[in-house]
GROMACS .gro file of C-alpha atoms in nm:
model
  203
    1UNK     CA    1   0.888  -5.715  -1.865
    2UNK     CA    2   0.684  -5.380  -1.871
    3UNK     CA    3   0.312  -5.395  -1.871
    4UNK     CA    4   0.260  -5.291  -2.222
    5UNK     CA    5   0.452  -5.545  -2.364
    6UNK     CA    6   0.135  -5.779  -2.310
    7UNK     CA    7  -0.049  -5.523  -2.549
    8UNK     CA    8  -0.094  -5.579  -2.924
    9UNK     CA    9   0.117  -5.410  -3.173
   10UNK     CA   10  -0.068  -5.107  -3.240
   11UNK     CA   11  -0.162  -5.034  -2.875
   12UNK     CA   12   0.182  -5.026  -2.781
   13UNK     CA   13   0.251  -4.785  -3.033
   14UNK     CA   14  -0.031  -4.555  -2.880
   15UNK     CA   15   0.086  -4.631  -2.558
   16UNK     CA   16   0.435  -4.510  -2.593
   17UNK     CA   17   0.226  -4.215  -2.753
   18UNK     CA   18   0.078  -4.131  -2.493
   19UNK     CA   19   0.321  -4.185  -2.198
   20UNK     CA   20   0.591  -3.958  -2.417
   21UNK     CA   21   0.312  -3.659  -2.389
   22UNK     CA   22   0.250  -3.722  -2.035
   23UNK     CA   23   0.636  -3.693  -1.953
   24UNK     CA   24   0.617  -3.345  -2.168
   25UNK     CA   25   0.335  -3.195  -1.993
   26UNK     CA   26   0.499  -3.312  -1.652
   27UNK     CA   27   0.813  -3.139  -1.789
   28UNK     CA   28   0.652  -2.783  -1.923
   29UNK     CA   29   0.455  -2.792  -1.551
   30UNK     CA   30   0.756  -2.834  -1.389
   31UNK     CA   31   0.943  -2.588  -1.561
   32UNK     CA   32   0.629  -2.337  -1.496
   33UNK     CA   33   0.597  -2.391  -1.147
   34UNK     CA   34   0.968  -2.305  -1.130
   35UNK     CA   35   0.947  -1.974  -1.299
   36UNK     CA   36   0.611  -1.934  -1.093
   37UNK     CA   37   0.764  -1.952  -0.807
   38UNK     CA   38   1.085  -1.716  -0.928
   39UNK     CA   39   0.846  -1.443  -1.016
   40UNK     CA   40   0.641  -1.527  -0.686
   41UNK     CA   41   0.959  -1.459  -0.486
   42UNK     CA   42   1.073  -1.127  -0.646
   43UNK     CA   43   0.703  -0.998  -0.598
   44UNK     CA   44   0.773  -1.112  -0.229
   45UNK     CA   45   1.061  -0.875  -0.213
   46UNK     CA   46   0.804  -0.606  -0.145
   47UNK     CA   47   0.649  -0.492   0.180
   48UNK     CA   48   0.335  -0.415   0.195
   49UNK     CA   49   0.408  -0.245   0.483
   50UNK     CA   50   0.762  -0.084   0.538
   51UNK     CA   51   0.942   0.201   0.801
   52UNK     CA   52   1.160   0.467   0.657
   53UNK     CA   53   1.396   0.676   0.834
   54UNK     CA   54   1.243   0.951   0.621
   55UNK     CA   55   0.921   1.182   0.670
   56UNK     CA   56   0.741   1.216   0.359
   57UNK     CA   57   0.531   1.507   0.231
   58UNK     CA   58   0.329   1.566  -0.065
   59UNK     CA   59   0.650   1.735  -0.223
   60UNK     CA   60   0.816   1.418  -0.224
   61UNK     CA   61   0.536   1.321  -0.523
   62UNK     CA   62   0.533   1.645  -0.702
   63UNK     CA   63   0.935   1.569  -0.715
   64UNK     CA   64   0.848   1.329  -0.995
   65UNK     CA   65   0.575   1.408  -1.157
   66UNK     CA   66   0.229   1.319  -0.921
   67UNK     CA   67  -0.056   1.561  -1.016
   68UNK     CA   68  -0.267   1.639  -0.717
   69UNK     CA   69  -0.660   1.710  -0.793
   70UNK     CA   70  -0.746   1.809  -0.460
   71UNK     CA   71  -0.672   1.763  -0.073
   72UNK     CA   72  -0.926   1.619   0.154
   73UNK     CA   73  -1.017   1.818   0.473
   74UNK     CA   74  -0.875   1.499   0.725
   75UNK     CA   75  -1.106   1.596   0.999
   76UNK     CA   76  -1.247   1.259   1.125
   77UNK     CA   77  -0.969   1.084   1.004
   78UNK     CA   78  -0.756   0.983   1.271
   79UNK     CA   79  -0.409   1.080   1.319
   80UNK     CA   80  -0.415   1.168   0.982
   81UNK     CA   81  -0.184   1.520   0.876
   82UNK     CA   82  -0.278   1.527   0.501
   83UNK     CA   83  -0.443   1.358   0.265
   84UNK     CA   84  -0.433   1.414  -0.097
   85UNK     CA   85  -0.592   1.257  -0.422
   86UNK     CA   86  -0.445   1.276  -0.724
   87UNK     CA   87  -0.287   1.075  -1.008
   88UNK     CA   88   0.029   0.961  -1.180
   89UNK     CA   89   0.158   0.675  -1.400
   90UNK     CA   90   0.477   0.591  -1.613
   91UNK     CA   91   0.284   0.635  -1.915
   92UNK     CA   92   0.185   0.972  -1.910
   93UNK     CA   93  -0.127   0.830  -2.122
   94UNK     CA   94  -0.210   0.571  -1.855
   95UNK     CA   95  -0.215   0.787  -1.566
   96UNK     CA   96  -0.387   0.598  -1.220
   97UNK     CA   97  -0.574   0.747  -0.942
   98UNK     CA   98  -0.416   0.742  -0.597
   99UNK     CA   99  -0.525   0.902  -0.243
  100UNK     CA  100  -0.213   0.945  -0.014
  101UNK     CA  101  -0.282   0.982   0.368
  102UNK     CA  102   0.016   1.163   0.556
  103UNK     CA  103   0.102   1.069   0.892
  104UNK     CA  104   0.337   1.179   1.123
  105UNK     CA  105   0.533   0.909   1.184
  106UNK     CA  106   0.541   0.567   1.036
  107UNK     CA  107   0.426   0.441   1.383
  108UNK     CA  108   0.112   0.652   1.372
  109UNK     CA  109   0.012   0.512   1.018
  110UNK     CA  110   0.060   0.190   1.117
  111UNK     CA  111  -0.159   0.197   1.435
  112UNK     CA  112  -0.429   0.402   1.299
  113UNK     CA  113  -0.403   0.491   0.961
  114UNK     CA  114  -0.415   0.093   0.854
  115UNK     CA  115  -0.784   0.041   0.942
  116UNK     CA  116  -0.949   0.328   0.801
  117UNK     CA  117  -0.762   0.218   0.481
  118UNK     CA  118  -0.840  -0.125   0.478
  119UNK     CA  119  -1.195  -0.041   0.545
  120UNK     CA  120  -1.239   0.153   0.192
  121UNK     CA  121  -0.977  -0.102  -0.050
  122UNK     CA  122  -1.187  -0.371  -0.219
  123UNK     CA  123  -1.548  -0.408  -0.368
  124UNK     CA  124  -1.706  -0.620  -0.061
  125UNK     CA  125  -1.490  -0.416   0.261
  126UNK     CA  126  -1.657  -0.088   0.124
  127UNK     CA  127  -1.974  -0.192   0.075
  128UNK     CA  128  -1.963  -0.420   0.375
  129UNK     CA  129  -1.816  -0.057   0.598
  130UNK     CA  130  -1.979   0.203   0.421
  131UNK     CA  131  -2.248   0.282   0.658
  132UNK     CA  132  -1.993   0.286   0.931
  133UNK     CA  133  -1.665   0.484   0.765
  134UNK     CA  134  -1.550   0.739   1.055
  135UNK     CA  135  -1.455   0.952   0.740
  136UNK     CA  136  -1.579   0.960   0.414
  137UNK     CA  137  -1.337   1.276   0.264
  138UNK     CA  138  -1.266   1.057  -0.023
  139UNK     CA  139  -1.629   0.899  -0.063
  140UNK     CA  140  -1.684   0.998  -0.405
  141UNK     CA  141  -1.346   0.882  -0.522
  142UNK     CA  142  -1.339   0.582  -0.351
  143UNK     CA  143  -1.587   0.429  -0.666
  144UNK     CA  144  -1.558   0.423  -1.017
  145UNK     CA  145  -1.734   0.294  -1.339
  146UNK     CA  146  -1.702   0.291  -1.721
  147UNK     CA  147  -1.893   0.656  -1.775
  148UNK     CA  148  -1.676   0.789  -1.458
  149UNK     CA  149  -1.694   0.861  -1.087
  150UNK     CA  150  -1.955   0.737  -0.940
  151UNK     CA  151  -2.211   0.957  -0.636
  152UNK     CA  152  -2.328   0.835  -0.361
  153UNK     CA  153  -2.678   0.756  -0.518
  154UNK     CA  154  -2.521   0.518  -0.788
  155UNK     CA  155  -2.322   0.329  -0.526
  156UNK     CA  156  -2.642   0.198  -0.419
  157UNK     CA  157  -2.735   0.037  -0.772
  158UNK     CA  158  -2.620  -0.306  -0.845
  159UNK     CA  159  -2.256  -0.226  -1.057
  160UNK     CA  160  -2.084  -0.096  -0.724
  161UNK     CA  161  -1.685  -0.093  -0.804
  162UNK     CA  162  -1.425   0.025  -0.550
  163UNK     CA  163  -1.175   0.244  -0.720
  164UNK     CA  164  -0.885   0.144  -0.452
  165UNK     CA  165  -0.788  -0.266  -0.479
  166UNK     CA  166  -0.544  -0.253  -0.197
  167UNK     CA  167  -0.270  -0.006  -0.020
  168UNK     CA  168   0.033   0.054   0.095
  169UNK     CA  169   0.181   0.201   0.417
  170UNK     CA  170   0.597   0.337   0.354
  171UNK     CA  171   0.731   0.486   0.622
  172UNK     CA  172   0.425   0.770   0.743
  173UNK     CA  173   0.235   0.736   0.431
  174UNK     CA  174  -0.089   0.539   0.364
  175UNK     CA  175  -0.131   0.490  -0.014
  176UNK     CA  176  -0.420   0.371  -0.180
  177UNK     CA  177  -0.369   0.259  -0.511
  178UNK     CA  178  -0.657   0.191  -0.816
  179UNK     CA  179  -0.708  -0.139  -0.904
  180UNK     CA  180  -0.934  -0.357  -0.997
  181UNK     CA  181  -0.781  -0.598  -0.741
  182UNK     CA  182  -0.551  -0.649  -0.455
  183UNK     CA  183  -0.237  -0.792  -0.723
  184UNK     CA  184  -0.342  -0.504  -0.949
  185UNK     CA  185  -0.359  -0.249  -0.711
  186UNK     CA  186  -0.026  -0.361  -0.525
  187UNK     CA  187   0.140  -0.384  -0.889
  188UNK     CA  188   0.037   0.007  -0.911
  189UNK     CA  189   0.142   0.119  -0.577
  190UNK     CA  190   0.495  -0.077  -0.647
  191UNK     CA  191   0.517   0.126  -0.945
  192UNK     CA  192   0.453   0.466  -0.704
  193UNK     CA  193   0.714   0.331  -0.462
  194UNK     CA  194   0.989   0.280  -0.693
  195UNK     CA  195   0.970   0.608  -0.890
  196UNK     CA  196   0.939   0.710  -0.531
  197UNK     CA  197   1.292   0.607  -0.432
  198UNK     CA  198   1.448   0.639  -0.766
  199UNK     CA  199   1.375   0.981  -0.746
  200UNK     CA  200   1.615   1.024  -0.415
  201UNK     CA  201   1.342   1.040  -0.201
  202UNK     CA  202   1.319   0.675  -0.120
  203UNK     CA  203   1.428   0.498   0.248
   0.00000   0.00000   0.00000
Protein backbone atom coordinates (compact mmCIF):
# COMPACT_ATOMS: atom_id res chain seq x y z
CA UNK A 1 0.00 0.00 0.00
CA UNK A 2 1.69 3.45 -0.81
CA UNK A 3 1.45 6.21 1.67
CA UNK A 4 -0.94 8.33 -0.19
CA UNK A 5 -3.43 5.90 -0.46
CA UNK A 6 -4.39 6.85 3.28
CA UNK A 7 -5.07 10.46 1.80
CA UNK A 8 -8.54 11.71 0.79
CA UNK A 9 -9.60 11.84 -2.72
CA UNK A 10 -8.59 15.16 -3.72
CA UNK A 11 -5.18 15.10 -1.97
CA UNK A 12 -4.20 12.21 -3.82
CA UNK A 13 -4.97 13.85 -6.88
CA UNK A 14 -2.55 16.78 -5.83
CA UNK A 15 -0.22 14.42 -4.69
CA UNK A 16 0.30 12.54 -7.84
CA UNK A 17 0.48 16.30 -9.05
CA UNK A 18 3.06 17.05 -7.49
CA UNK A 19 5.33 13.93 -7.40
CA UNK A 20 4.85 13.85 -11.53
CA UNK A 21 6.60 17.55 -11.49
CA UNK A 22 9.19 16.52 -9.13
CA UNK A 23 10.20 13.46 -11.43
CA UNK A 24 10.29 16.25 -14.43
CA UNK A 25 12.45 18.66 -12.79
CA UNK A 26 14.74 15.66 -11.61
CA UNK A 27 14.67 14.66 -15.32
CA UNK A 28 15.42 18.31 -17.11
CA UNK A 29 18.40 18.56 -14.14
CA UNK A 30 19.66 15.49 -15.09
CA UNK A 31 19.64 16.00 -18.60
CA UNK A 32 21.42 19.58 -17.87
CA UNK A 33 24.04 18.40 -15.78
CA UNK A 34 24.80 15.98 -18.63
CA UNK A 35 25.19 18.53 -21.32
CA UNK A 36 26.99 20.65 -18.50
CA UNK A 37 29.35 18.45 -18.10
CA UNK A 38 29.76 17.70 -22.18
CA UNK A 39 30.41 21.33 -22.74
CA UNK A 40 32.63 21.36 -19.44
CA UNK A 41 34.80 18.66 -21.03
CA UNK A 42 35.33 20.16 -24.55
CA UNK A 43 36.28 23.55 -22.76
CA UNK A 44 38.77 21.18 -20.87
CA UNK A 45 40.32 20.25 -24.14
CA UNK A 46 42.26 23.49 -23.87
CA UNK A 47 45.53 24.25 -22.16
CA UNK A 48 45.95 27.03 -20.56
CA UNK A 49 49.31 26.48 -20.82
CA UNK A 50 50.80 24.50 -23.86
CA UNK A 51 54.63 23.85 -25.64
CA UNK A 52 54.97 24.13 -29.34
CA UNK A 53 57.69 22.92 -31.39
CA UNK A 54 57.35 26.31 -33.07
CA UNK A 55 58.89 29.89 -32.23
CA UNK A 56 56.39 32.47 -32.66
CA UNK A 57 56.83 36.11 -33.69
CA UNK A 58 54.59 38.94 -34.07
CA UNK A 59 54.32 37.95 -37.89
CA UNK A 60 52.65 34.91 -36.97
CA UNK A 61 49.50 37.49 -35.88
CA UNK A 62 49.77 39.90 -38.68
CA UNK A 63 49.41 36.44 -40.85
CA UNK A 64 45.72 36.68 -40.03
CA UNK A 65 44.68 39.73 -39.48
CA UNK A 66 46.03 41.12 -35.65
CA UNK A 67 46.44 44.95 -35.75
CA UNK A 68 49.27 46.04 -33.57
CA UNK A 69 48.87 49.67 -31.82
CA UNK A 70 52.16 49.80 -30.41
CA UNK A 71 55.18 47.72 -28.90
CA UNK A 72 56.18 48.13 -25.36
CA UNK A 73 59.89 48.89 -24.62
CA UNK A 74 60.33 45.22 -22.42
CA UNK A 75 63.05 46.63 -20.34
CA UNK A 76 62.20 45.42 -16.76
CA UNK A 77 60.36 42.71 -17.99
CA UNK A 78 62.12 39.66 -17.55
CA UNK A 79 63.21 37.39 -20.17
CA UNK A 80 60.86 39.02 -22.17
CA UNK A 81 61.99 39.56 -26.33
CA UNK A 82 58.85 41.53 -27.42
CA UNK A 83 55.89 42.62 -26.35
CA UNK A 84 53.17 44.03 -28.36
CA UNK A 85 49.52 45.43 -27.78
CA UNK A 86 47.16 45.40 -30.18
CA UNK A 87 43.76 43.99 -31.19
CA UNK A 88 41.82 41.49 -33.26
CA UNK A 89 38.47 39.63 -33.27
CA UNK A 90 36.37 37.42 -35.74
CA UNK A 91 34.00 40.12 -36.11
CA UNK A 92 35.84 42.73 -37.56
CA UNK A 93 33.16 45.03 -35.60
CA UNK A 94 33.95 43.34 -32.26
CA UNK A 95 37.55 43.65 -32.31
CA UNK A 96 39.33 42.79 -28.49
CA UNK A 97 42.39 44.14 -26.99
CA UNK A 98 45.32 41.79 -26.46
CA UNK A 99 49.11 42.36 -25.20
CA UNK A 100 51.39 39.47 -26.47
CA UNK A 101 54.76 38.96 -24.57
CA UNK A 102 57.45 37.08 -26.79
CA UNK A 103 59.78 34.81 -25.27
CA UNK A 104 62.41 32.87 -26.46
CA UNK A 105 61.53 29.67 -25.76
CA UNK A 106 58.43 28.19 -24.32
CA UNK A 107 60.59 27.24 -21.26
CA UNK A 108 61.52 30.85 -20.61
CA UNK A 109 57.75 31.99 -20.65
CA UNK A 110 56.85 29.50 -18.51
CA UNK A 111 59.45 30.18 -15.74
CA UNK A 112 59.32 33.83 -15.89
CA UNK A 113 56.99 35.23 -18.10
CA UNK A 114 53.92 33.45 -16.00
CA UNK A 115 54.22 35.70 -12.92
CA UNK A 116 54.54 39.01 -14.28
CA UNK A 117 51.33 38.01 -16.20
CA UNK A 118 49.40 36.71 -13.57
CA UNK A 119 50.27 39.68 -11.51
CA UNK A 120 48.36 42.24 -14.00
CA UNK A 121 45.05 39.61 -15.16
CA UNK A 122 42.08 40.25 -12.87
CA UNK A 123 40.49 43.30 -10.97
CA UNK A 124 41.83 42.33 -7.28
CA UNK A 125 45.73 40.77 -8.53
CA UNK A 126 46.31 44.31 -10.11
CA UNK A 127 45.19 46.32 -7.64
CA UNK A 128 46.46 43.99 -4.94
CA UNK A 129 50.38 44.17 -7.19
CA UNK A 130 50.24 47.42 -8.55
CA UNK A 131 52.54 49.15 -6.27
CA UNK A 132 54.96 46.34 -6.73
CA UNK A 133 54.78 45.48 -10.81
CA UNK A 134 58.65 45.07 -11.87
CA UNK A 135 57.22 46.55 -15.20
CA UNK A 136 54.49 48.61 -15.89
CA UNK A 137 55.05 49.00 -20.09
CA UNK A 138 51.48 48.17 -20.44
CA UNK A 139 50.14 50.20 -17.29
CA UNK A 140 47.79 52.29 -19.06
CA UNK A 141 46.32 49.44 -21.03
CA UNK A 142 46.12 47.15 -18.44
CA UNK A 143 42.54 49.22 -17.28
CA UNK A 144 39.59 50.11 -18.97
CA UNK A 145 36.12 51.79 -18.45
CA UNK A 146 32.91 52.76 -20.32
CA UNK A 147 34.38 56.42 -21.62
CA UNK A 148 37.85 54.48 -22.45
CA UNK A 149 41.33 53.81 -21.15
CA UNK A 150 41.78 54.64 -18.04
CA UNK A 151 45.41 56.84 -16.44
CA UNK A 152 47.00 56.16 -13.70
CA UNK A 153 45.11 58.90 -11.65
CA UNK A 154 41.62 57.25 -12.36
CA UNK A 155 42.86 53.83 -11.31
CA UNK A 156 42.91 55.20 -7.96
CA UNK A 157 39.04 56.16 -7.91
CA UNK A 158 36.60 53.62 -6.82
CA UNK A 159 35.42 51.96 -10.59
CA UNK A 160 38.98 50.29 -11.04
CA UNK A 161 38.50 47.52 -13.98
CA UNK A 162 41.37 45.36 -15.28
CA UNK A 163 41.25 45.22 -19.00
CA UNK A 164 43.07 41.57 -19.07
CA UNK A 165 40.65 38.64 -17.24
CA UNK A 166 43.18 35.93 -17.65
CA UNK A 167 46.12 34.64 -20.17
CA UNK A 168 47.54 32.28 -21.99
CA UNK A 169 51.10 30.92 -22.45
CA UNK A 170 51.49 28.70 -26.25
CA UNK A 171 54.60 27.63 -26.86
CA UNK A 172 57.04 31.16 -26.14
CA UNK A 173 54.16 33.44 -26.08
CA UNK A 174 52.39 35.03 -23.05
CA UNK A 175 48.94 36.31 -24.14
CA UNK A 176 46.78 38.40 -22.28
CA UNK A 177 43.43 38.46 -23.36
CA UNK A 178 40.38 41.27 -22.43
CA UNK A 179 37.82 40.11 -20.42
CA UNK A 180 35.76 40.93 -18.01
CA UNK A 181 36.65 37.59 -16.36
CA UNK A 182 38.86 34.61 -16.26
CA UNK A 183 35.97 32.29 -18.56
CA UNK A 184 35.61 35.43 -20.69
CA UNK A 185 38.98 36.21 -21.13
CA UNK A 186 40.07 32.43 -21.75
CA UNK A 187 36.96 32.22 -24.27
CA UNK A 188 38.87 35.25 -26.15
CA UNK A 189 42.32 33.99 -26.06
CA UNK A 190 40.82 30.43 -27.41
CA UNK A 191 39.43 32.35 -30.13
CA UNK A 192 43.29 33.95 -30.79
CA UNK A 193 44.68 30.43 -30.56
CA UNK A 194 42.59 28.78 -33.03
CA UNK A 195 42.71 31.40 -35.83
CA UNK A 196 46.27 31.03 -34.69
CA UNK A 197 46.68 27.44 -35.87
CA UNK A 198 44.12 27.51 -38.55
CA UNK A 199 46.13 29.91 -40.13
CA UNK A 200 49.23 27.24 -40.48
CA UNK A 201 50.99 28.71 -37.88
CA UNK A 202 49.67 26.59 -35.10
CA UNK A 203 51.82 23.59 -33.06
Amino acid sequence: MHATDFLPGRWRAGAAVVAGLAAVLMLALACGSEAGGSLAGAEAGFQKVAPSARTYTIDDLLAFGFRTSKEYNVEGLPGAVEAWYGFWGPDPYSRKDYEVRFYASHEDAVNVGFEPADQVTGTEDLMANKDTLEWRGGWKEWWFRASGIMTFSDVMGKHNVAKYGDFVILGNMVVLCEGEDSGQSLERCRALIDALRESGAGG
